[in-house]
Amino acid sequence: MDDMLFDGVEITDDILMELAKELLPRSYAPYSHVNVGAALLTKGKKVYFGCNVENASYGATMCAERAAIYTAIAQGDRDFEAIAITGIKNGDLGEPFYPCGMCLQVMKEFCDDDFKIIVEEGMNNVTYTLKDLLPKGFSL
Ligand code: THU
């Protein structure tokens, strides 16, 4: 998926999650076998995508969320509204993938407290805010 502009179309949380799932086949995760996809909605109604990209030197791994955020920033977009995150672990969909601490810190750099983070909990998509998941985050 290339980044997409949804002009005049409402991107619901559920639609954003469906878009995130499109990224799962692109995830490169030969070490953890955990595939993660993310769809990032800007306030200008553009959606950017990311997937996790692992490395034999494990620390060089990039998470799906940061991949999406950095892609958007490289395209000149920094006003973010929401991100949907999906993952497959041991072949199971529906397990919640909450952003890791490093991704939350990157969100803290660019997003407001009410930035929406949509995750799957079983069959349901549940929406949190950045403030919910990082109540006392660090910033300068
Ligand atoms: N991962 C993400 O892409 N996002 C998260 O929020 C959590 C973890 C990836 C990193 C690694 O490739 C795999 O999941 C297992 O940690």
PDB file of C-alpha atoms in Angstrom, residues 2-138:
ATOM      1  CA  ASP A   2       1.240   3.452  -0.849  1.00  0.00           C
ATOM      2  CA  ASP A   3       0.066   6.376   1.236  1.00  0.00           C
ATOM      3  CA  MET A   4      -3.537   7.281   0.404  1.00  0.00           C
ATOM      4  CA  LEU A   5      -5.571  10.496   0.588  1.00  0.00           C
ATOM      5  CA  PHE A   6      -9.184   9.976   1.700  1.00  0.00           C
ATOM      6  CA  ASP A   7     -10.785  13.222   0.624  1.00  0.00           C
ATOM      7  CA  GLY A   8     -14.316  13.624   1.952  1.00  0.00           C
ATOM      8  CA  VAL A   9     -14.479  10.008   3.170  1.00  0.00           C
ATOM      9  CA  GLU A  10     -14.757   9.385   6.877  1.00  0.00           C
ATOM     10  CA  ILE A  11     -12.043   7.034   8.065  1.00  0.00           C
ATOM     11  CA  THR A  12     -13.556   5.281  11.052  1.00  0.00           C
ATOM     12  CA  ASP A  13     -11.425   3.453  13.575  1.00  0.00           C
ATOM     13  CA  ASP A  14     -12.622   0.156  12.080  1.00  0.00           C
ATOM     14  CA  ILE A  15     -11.658   1.185   8.552  1.00  0.00           C
ATOM     15  CA  LEU A  16      -8.226   2.275   9.763  1.00  0.00           C
ATOM     16  CA  MET A  17      -7.785  -1.144  11.351  1.00  0.00           C
ATOM     17  CA  GLU A  18      -8.766  -2.887   8.115  1.00  0.00           C
ATOM     18  CA  LEU A  19      -6.163  -0.792   6.300  1.00  0.00           C
ATOM     19  CA  ALA A  20      -3.517  -1.763   8.866  1.00  0.00           C
ATOM     20  CA  LYS A  21      -4.168  -5.448   8.124  1.00  0.00           C
ATOM     21  CA  GLU A  22      -3.172  -4.865   4.498  1.00  0.00           C
ATOM     22  CA  LEU A  23       0.393  -4.382   5.718  1.00  0.00           C
ATOM     23  CA  LEU A  24       0.782  -7.727   7.469  1.00  0.00           C
ATOM     24  CA  PRO A  25       2.088  -9.569   4.383  1.00  0.00           C
ATOM     25  CA  ARG A  26       4.871  -6.984   4.058  1.00  0.00           C
ATOM     26  CA  SER A  27       6.129  -7.430   7.613  1.00  0.00           C
ATOM     27  CA  TYR A  28       9.660  -8.875   7.733  1.00  0.00           C
ATOM     28  CA  ALA A  29       9.859 -10.905  10.931  1.00  0.00           C
ATOM     29  CA  PRO A  30      11.955 -14.063  10.423  1.00  0.00           C
ATOM     30  CA  TYR A  31      13.248 -13.956  14.024  1.00  0.00           C
ATOM     31  CA  SER A  32      10.213 -13.319  16.224  1.00  0.00           C
ATOM     32  CA  HIS A  33       7.587 -14.558  13.756  1.00  0.00           C
ATOM     33  CA  VAL A  34       5.455 -11.678  15.007  1.00  0.00           C
ATOM     34  CA  ASN A  35       4.001  -9.700  12.120  1.00  0.00           C
ATOM     35  CA  VAL A  36       2.776  -6.182  12.833  1.00  0.00           C
ATOM     36  CA  GLY A  37       1.010  -3.668  10.587  1.00  0.00           C
ATOM     37  CA  ALA A  38       0.121  -0.043  11.258  1.00  0.00           C
ATOM     38  CA  ALA A  39      -2.038   2.548   9.500  1.00  0.00           C
ATOM     39  CA  LEU A  40      -1.496   6.166  10.532  1.00  0.00           C
ATOM     40  CA  LEU A  41      -4.193   8.773   9.841  1.00  0.00           C
ATOM     41  CA  THR A  42      -3.163  12.422   9.550  1.00  0.00           C
ATOM     42  CA  LYS A  43      -5.419  15.363  10.369  1.00  0.00           C
ATOM     43  CA  GLY A  44      -5.363  16.034   6.604  1.00  0.00           C
ATOM     44  CA  LYS A  45      -7.022  12.605   6.102  1.00  0.00           C
ATOM     45  CA  LYS A  46      -4.036  10.900   4.576  1.00  0.00           C
ATOM     46  CA  VAL A  47      -3.117   7.384   5.628  1.00  0.00           C
ATOM     47  CA  TYR A  48       0.490   6.207   5.872  1.00  0.00           C
ATOM     48  CA  PHE A  49       1.507   2.619   6.413  1.00  0.00           C
ATOM     49  CA  GLY A  50       4.178   0.744   8.293  1.00  0.00           C
ATOM     50  CA  CYS A  51       5.197  -2.785   9.161  1.00  0.00           C
ATOM     51  CA  ASN A  52       7.871  -4.178  11.432  1.00  0.00           C
ATOM     52  CA  VAL A  53      11.243  -4.866   9.833  1.00  0.00           C
ATOM     53  CA  GLU A  54      13.560  -7.131  11.802  1.00  0.00           C
ATOM     54  CA  ASN A  55      17.295  -7.614  11.557  1.00  0.00           C
ATOM     55  CA  ALA A  56      19.808 -10.352  12.425  1.00  0.00           C
ATOM     56  CA  SER A  57      21.274  -7.742  14.755  1.00  0.00           C
ATOM     57  CA  TYR A  58      18.064  -7.626  16.780  1.00  0.00           C
ATOM     58  CA  GLY A  59      18.484  -4.072  18.004  1.00  0.00           C
ATOM     59  CA  ALA A  60      18.244  -2.756  14.443  1.00  0.00           C
ATOM     60  CA  THR A  61      14.612  -3.886  14.285  1.00  0.00           C
ATOM     61  CA  MET A  62      12.032  -1.214  13.452  1.00  0.00           C
ATOM     62  CA  CYS A  63       8.456  -1.388  14.757  1.00  0.00           C
ATOM     63  CA  ALA A  64       5.443  -0.924  12.483  1.00  0.00           C
ATOM     64  CA  GLU A  65       4.268   2.211  14.283  1.00  0.00           C
ATOM     65  CA  ARG A  66       7.556   4.073  13.998  1.00  0.00           C
ATOM     66  CA  ALA A  67       7.933   2.966  10.374  1.00  0.00           C
ATOM     67  CA  ALA A  68       4.558   4.607   9.605  1.00  0.00           C
ATOM     68  CA  ILE A  69       5.344   7.772  11.567  1.00  0.00           C
ATOM     69  CA  TYR A  70       8.782   8.220   9.989  1.00  0.00           C
ATOM     70  CA  THR A  71       7.374   7.608   6.513  1.00  0.00           C
ATOM     71  CA  ALA A  72       4.795  10.357   7.077  1.00  0.00           C
ATOM     72  CA  ILE A  73       7.410  12.758   8.388  1.00  0.00           C
ATOM     73  CA  ALA A  74       9.615  12.120   5.363  1.00  0.00           C
ATOM     74  CA  GLN A  75       6.614  13.072   3.204  1.00  0.00           C
ATOM     75  CA  GLY A  76       6.190  16.336   5.109  1.00  0.00           C
ATOM     76  CA  ASP A  77       3.201  15.295   7.256  1.00  0.00           C
ATOM     77  CA  ARG A  78       3.416  15.781  11.016  1.00  0.00           C
ATOM     78  CA  ASP A  79      -0.170  16.329  12.152  1.00  0.00           C
ATOM     79  CA  PHE A  80      -1.415  12.979  13.321  1.00  0.00           C
ATOM     80  CA  GLU A  81      -4.904  11.976  14.419  1.00  0.00           C
ATOM     81  CA  ALA A  82      -4.877   8.206  14.923  1.00  0.00           C
ATOM     82  CA  ILE A  83      -2.964   4.983  14.424  1.00  0.00           C
ATOM     83  CA  ALA A  84      -4.361   1.451  14.120  1.00  0.00           C
ATOM     84  CA  ILE A  85      -2.083  -1.441  15.037  1.00  0.00           C
ATOM     85  CA  THR A  86      -2.630  -5.081  14.224  1.00  0.00           C
ATOM     86  CA  GLY A  87      -0.462  -8.137  14.589  1.00  0.00           C
ATOM     87  CA  ILE A  88      -0.205 -11.875  14.152  1.00  0.00           C
ATOM     88  CA  LYS A  89       1.594 -13.948  16.739  1.00  0.00           C
ATOM     89  CA  ASN A  90       1.908 -17.689  16.199  1.00  0.00           C
ATOM     90  CA  GLY A  91      -0.675 -17.371  13.434  1.00  0.00           C
ATOM     91  CA  ASP A  92      -3.297 -15.793  15.706  1.00  0.00           C
ATOM     92  CA  LEU A  93      -5.032 -12.541  14.790  1.00  0.00           C
ATOM     93  CA  GLY A  94      -6.878 -10.561  17.447  1.00  0.00           C
ATOM     94  CA  GLU A  95      -4.188 -10.570  20.076  1.00  0.00           C
ATOM     95  CA  PRO A  96      -3.698  -7.003  21.275  1.00  0.00           C
ATOM     96  CA  PHE A  97      -0.572  -5.253  20.096  1.00  0.00           C
ATOM     97  CA  TYR A  98      -0.054  -2.173  22.204  1.00  0.00           C
ATOM     98  CA  PRO A  99       2.760   0.122  21.119  1.00  0.00           C
ATOM     99  CA  CYS A 100       6.113  -0.502  22.798  1.00  0.00           C
ATOM    100  CA  GLY A 101       7.636   2.171  25.030  1.00  0.00           C
ATOM    101  CA  MET A 102       9.922   3.413  22.284  1.00  0.00           C
ATOM    102  CA  CYS A 103       7.004   3.908  19.883  1.00  0.00           C
ATOM    103  CA  LEU A 104       4.967   5.663  22.580  1.00  0.00           C
ATOM    104  CA  GLN A 105       7.883   8.027  23.163  1.00  0.00           C
ATOM    105  CA  VAL A 106       8.041   8.799  19.425  1.00  0.00           C
ATOM    106  CA  MET A 107       4.270   9.446  19.445  1.00  0.00           C
ATOM    107  CA  LYS A 108       4.809  11.751  22.415  1.00  0.00           C
ATOM    108  CA  GLU A 109       7.234  13.779  20.281  1.00  0.00           C
ATOM    109  CA  PHE A 110       4.739  14.463  17.489  1.00  0.00           C
ATOM    110  CA  CYS A 111       1.217  13.823  18.777  1.00  0.00           C
ATOM    111  CA  ASP A 112      -1.233  15.455  21.165  1.00  0.00           C
ATOM    112  CA  ASP A 113      -2.484  13.704  24.289  1.00  0.00           C
ATOM    113  CA  ASP A 114      -5.756  12.882  22.490  1.00  0.00           C
ATOM    114  CA  PHE A 115      -4.001  11.080  19.617  1.00  0.00           C
ATOM    115  CA  LYS A 116      -5.974   7.861  19.130  1.00  0.00           C
ATOM    116  CA  ILE A 117      -4.358   4.436  19.344  1.00  0.00           C
ATOM    117  CA  ILE A 118      -6.610   1.667  18.034  1.00  0.00           C
ATOM    118  CA  VAL A 119      -5.803  -1.917  18.936  1.00  0.00           C
ATOM    119  CA  GLU A 120      -7.519  -5.255  18.576  1.00  0.00           C
ATOM    120  CA  GLU A 121      -8.747  -6.940  21.724  1.00  0.00           C
ATOM    121  CA  GLY A 122     -10.209 -10.252  20.610  1.00  0.00           C
ATOM    122  CA  MET A 123     -12.915  -9.481  18.070  1.00  0.00           C
ATOM    123  CA  ASN A 124     -13.174  -5.820  19.078  1.00  0.00           C
ATOM    124  CA  ASN A 125     -11.250  -2.766  18.044  1.00  0.00           C
ATOM    125  CA  VAL A 126     -10.587  -0.667  21.124  1.00  0.00           C
ATOM    126  CA  THR A 127      -9.502   2.968  20.995  1.00  0.00           C
ATOM    127  CA  TYR A 128      -7.159   4.462  23.555  1.00  0.00           C
ATOM    128  CA  THR A 129      -5.522   7.864  23.672  1.00  0.00           C
ATOM    129  CA  LEU A 130      -1.814   8.532  23.918  1.00  0.00           C
ATOM    130  CA  LYS A 131      -2.544   9.912  27.390  1.00  0.00           C
ATOM    131  CA  ASP A 132      -4.120   6.566  28.364  1.00  0.00           C
ATOM    132  CA  LEU A 133      -1.071   4.552  27.353  1.00  0.00           C
ATOM    133  CA  LEU A 134       1.606   7.090  28.322  1.00  0.00           C
ATOM    134  CA  PRO A 135       0.072   9.112  31.162  1.00  0.00           C
ATOM    135  CA  LYS A 136       3.270  10.792  32.330  1.00  0.00           C
ATOM    136  CA  GLY A 137       5.477  10.782  29.272  1.00  0.00           C
ATOM    137  CA  PHE A 138       8.770  12.584  28.974  1.00  0.00           C
TER     138      PHE A 138
END
